Amino acid sequence: LEVLDQTMAVPGIGMVEWGPADMSMSYGVARDPNGNYPKMVTDARNRILEVAKREGVVFSAVGTNGSNIIDRIDREQILFHFANEEAARVGRRHTGRVMPY
């Protein structure tokens, strides 16, 4: 995070991926499988998202689920890694997308 602004400003960077397990480990805290992260982890995530938006870099995040996917679609992210089929169904229903098969 110390060099986030400089790193994200490098021409050609197209995507940044954030993961709750890696960020929690970086801070030396246990990852909560229910998505209740300490404030420092959430603050770091939000800062990365903010810089990604400013620099036009796609923000990809792990940690979506059926209870948070609508909020994340509406306010922040472009690319998602769904934790389970329920989250994917909720996200598709909210965006009006259907699977082609």
PDB file of C-alpha atoms in Angstrom:
ATOM      1  CA  LEU A   1       0.000   0.000   0.000  1.00  0.00           C
ATOM      2  CA  GLU A   2       2.962   2.307   0.523  1.00  0.00           C
ATOM      3  CA  VAL A   3       3.578   2.562  -3.224  1.00  0.00           C
ATOM      4  CA  LEU A   4       0.019   1.940  -4.408  1.00  0.00           C
ATOM      5  CA  ASP A   5      -0.386   5.279  -6.174  1.00  0.00           C
ATOM      6  CA  GLN A   6       2.867   4.924  -8.096  1.00  0.00           C
ATOM      7  CA  THR A   7       2.228   1.280  -8.958  1.00  0.00           C
ATOM      8  CA  MET A   8      -1.291   1.840 -10.264  1.00  0.00           C
ATOM      9  CA  ALA A   9      -0.128   4.794 -12.370  1.00  0.00           C
ATOM     10  CA  VAL A  10       2.233   2.597 -14.421  1.00  0.00           C
ATOM     11  CA  PRO A  11       0.995   2.599 -18.043  1.00  0.00           C
ATOM     12  CA  GLY A  12      -0.387  -0.747 -19.144  1.00  0.00           C
ATOM     13  CA  ILE A  13      -1.685  -1.999 -15.807  1.00  0.00           C
ATOM     14  CA  GLY A  14      -5.197  -3.194 -16.574  1.00  0.00           C
ATOM     15  CA  MET A  15      -6.350  -5.017 -13.456  1.00  0.00           C
ATOM     16  CA  VAL A  16      -5.690  -5.251  -9.753  1.00  0.00           C
ATOM     17  CA  GLU A  17      -6.986  -8.135  -7.676  1.00  0.00           C
ATOM     18  CA  TRP A  18      -7.810  -7.840  -3.992  1.00  0.00           C
ATOM     19  CA  GLY A  19      -8.344 -10.844  -1.771  1.00  0.00           C
ATOM     20  CA  PRO A  20      -9.435 -10.842   1.861  1.00  0.00           C
ATOM     21  CA  ALA A  21      -7.248 -13.778   2.859  1.00  0.00           C
ATOM     22  CA  ASP A  22      -4.053 -12.249   1.476  1.00  0.00           C
ATOM     23  CA  MET A  23      -4.799  -8.823   2.935  1.00  0.00           C
ATOM     24  CA  SER A  24      -5.665 -10.310   6.330  1.00  0.00           C
ATOM     25  CA  MET A  25      -2.427 -12.298   6.288  1.00  0.00           C
ATOM     26  CA  SER A  26      -0.467  -9.150   5.403  1.00  0.00           C
ATOM     27  CA  TYR A  27      -1.871  -7.483   8.507  1.00  0.00           C
ATOM     28  CA  GLY A  28      -1.356 -10.569  10.664  1.00  0.00           C
ATOM     29  CA  VAL A  29      -5.035 -11.081  11.433  1.00  0.00           C
ATOM     30  CA  ALA A  30      -7.204 -14.137  10.973  1.00  0.00           C
ATOM     31  CA  ARG A  31      -9.493 -14.173   7.950  1.00  0.00           C
ATOM     32  CA  ASP A  32     -13.138 -14.334   8.927  1.00  0.00           C
ATOM     33  CA  PRO A  33     -14.885 -16.772   6.557  1.00  0.00           C
ATOM     34  CA  ASN A  34     -18.117 -14.805   7.053  1.00  0.00           C
ATOM     35  CA  GLY A  35     -16.638 -11.648   5.549  1.00  0.00           C
ATOM     36  CA  ASN A  36     -16.425  -9.621   8.757  1.00  0.00           C
ATOM     37  CA  TYR A  37     -13.005  -8.106   8.231  1.00  0.00           C
ATOM     38  CA  PRO A  38     -11.162  -5.803  10.628  1.00  0.00           C
ATOM     39  CA  LYS A  39     -11.342  -2.096   9.792  1.00  0.00           C
ATOM     40  CA  MET A  40      -7.705  -2.021   8.631  1.00  0.00           C
ATOM     41  CA  VAL A  41      -8.442  -4.711   6.025  1.00  0.00           C
ATOM     42  CA  THR A  42     -11.601  -2.962   4.829  1.00  0.00           C
ATOM     43  CA  ASP A  43      -9.822   0.401   4.712  1.00  0.00           C
ATOM     44  CA  ALA A  44      -7.026  -1.097   2.604  1.00  0.00           C
ATOM     45  CA  ARG A  45      -9.563  -2.629   0.217  1.00  0.00           C
ATOM     46  CA  ASN A  46     -11.388   0.671  -0.153  1.00  0.00           C
ATOM     47  CA  ARG A  47      -8.149   2.537  -0.821  1.00  0.00           C
ATOM     48  CA  ILE A  48      -7.124   0.069  -3.527  1.00  0.00           C
ATOM     49  CA  LEU A  49     -10.582   0.379  -5.106  1.00  0.00           C
ATOM     50  CA  GLU A  50     -10.390   4.188  -4.987  1.00  0.00           C
ATOM     51  CA  VAL A  51      -6.980   4.296  -6.675  1.00  0.00           C
ATOM     52  CA  ALA A  52      -8.046   1.704  -9.257  1.00  0.00           C
ATOM     53  CA  LYS A  53     -11.077   3.806 -10.216  1.00  0.00           C
ATOM     54  CA  ARG A  54      -8.967   6.954 -10.424  1.00  0.00           C
ATOM     55  CA  GLU A  55      -6.399   5.264 -12.673  1.00  0.00           C
ATOM     56  CA  GLY A  56      -8.950   3.408 -14.824  1.00  0.00           C
ATOM     57  CA  VAL A  57      -7.753   0.003 -13.632  1.00  0.00           C
ATOM     58  CA  VAL A  58     -10.263  -2.827 -13.282  1.00  0.00           C
ATOM     59  CA  PHE A  59     -10.735  -3.824  -9.646  1.00  0.00           C
ATOM     60  CA  SER A  60     -11.242  -7.534  -9.207  1.00  0.00           C
ATOM     61  CA  ALA A  61     -12.281  -8.753  -5.786  1.00  0.00           C
ATOM     62  CA  VAL A  62     -12.625 -12.067  -4.093  1.00  0.00           C
ATOM     63  CA  GLY A  63     -15.051 -12.314  -1.206  1.00  0.00           C
ATOM     64  CA  THR A  64     -18.418 -11.793  -2.823  1.00  0.00           C
ATOM     65  CA  ASN A  65     -21.414 -13.738  -1.610  1.00  0.00           C
ATOM     66  CA  GLY A  66     -25.194 -13.736  -1.891  1.00  0.00           C
ATOM     67  CA  SER A  67     -25.576 -11.098   0.808  1.00  0.00           C
ATOM     68  CA  ASN A  68     -23.069  -8.521  -0.494  1.00  0.00           C
ATOM     69  CA  ILE A  69     -23.039  -8.941  -4.266  1.00  0.00           C
ATOM     70  CA  ILE A  70     -25.811  -6.431  -5.075  1.00  0.00           C
ATOM     71  CA  ASP A  71     -24.091  -3.674  -3.099  1.00  0.00           C
ATOM     72  CA  ARG A  72     -20.781  -4.434  -4.769  1.00  0.00           C
ATOM     73  CA  ILE A  73     -22.275  -4.449  -8.253  1.00  0.00           C
ATOM     74  CA  ASP A  74     -24.066  -1.163  -7.641  1.00  0.00           C
ATOM     75  CA  ARG A  75     -21.274   0.790  -6.032  1.00  0.00           C
ATOM     76  CA  GLU A  76     -17.930  -0.529  -6.954  1.00  0.00           C
ATOM     77  CA  GLN A  77     -16.646  -3.471  -8.882  1.00  0.00           C
ATOM     78  CA  ILE A  78     -16.377  -4.584 -12.442  1.00  0.00           C
ATOM     79  CA  LEU A  79     -14.947  -8.085 -12.153  1.00  0.00           C
ATOM     80  CA  PHE A  80     -15.993 -10.633  -9.541  1.00  0.00           C
ATOM     81  CA  HIS A  81     -14.935 -14.005  -8.270  1.00  0.00           C
ATOM     82  CA  PHE A  82     -18.032 -15.654  -6.903  1.00  0.00           C
ATOM     83  CA  ALA A  83     -17.629 -17.713  -3.767  1.00  0.00           C
ATOM     84  CA  ASN A  84     -20.564 -19.925  -4.650  1.00  0.00           C
ATOM     85  CA  GLU A  85     -23.438 -20.453  -7.072  1.00  0.00           C
ATOM     86  CA  GLU A  86     -25.852 -18.482  -4.875  1.00  0.00           C
ATOM     87  CA  ALA A  87     -23.778 -15.321  -5.258  1.00  0.00           C
ATOM     88  CA  ALA A  88     -23.621 -15.818  -9.026  1.00  0.00           C
ATOM     89  CA  ARG A  89     -27.406 -16.301  -9.242  1.00  0.00           C
ATOM     90  CA  VAL A  90     -28.108 -13.194  -7.155  1.00  0.00           C
ATOM     91  CA  GLY A  91     -25.677 -11.154  -9.253  1.00  0.00           C
ATOM     92  CA  ARG A  92     -27.121 -12.354 -12.560  1.00  0.00           C
ATOM     93  CA  ARG A  93     -30.677 -11.699 -11.396  1.00  0.00           C
ATOM     94  CA  HIS A  94     -29.752  -8.175 -10.255  1.00  0.00           C
ATOM     95  CA  THR A  95     -28.041  -7.291 -13.548  1.00  0.00           C
ATOM     96  CA  GLY A  96     -30.553  -9.058 -15.777  1.00  0.00           C
ATOM     97  CA  ARG A  97     -27.886 -11.330 -17.246  1.00  0.00           C
ATOM     98  CA  VAL A  98     -28.559 -14.915 -18.160  1.00  0.00           C
ATOM     99  CA  MET A  99     -26.243 -17.797 -18.810  1.00  0.00           C
ATOM    100  CA  PRO A 100     -26.052 -18.752 -22.505  1.00  0.00           C
ATOM    101  CA  TYR A 101     -26.425 -22.441 -21.743  1.00  0.00           C
TER     102      TYR A 101
END
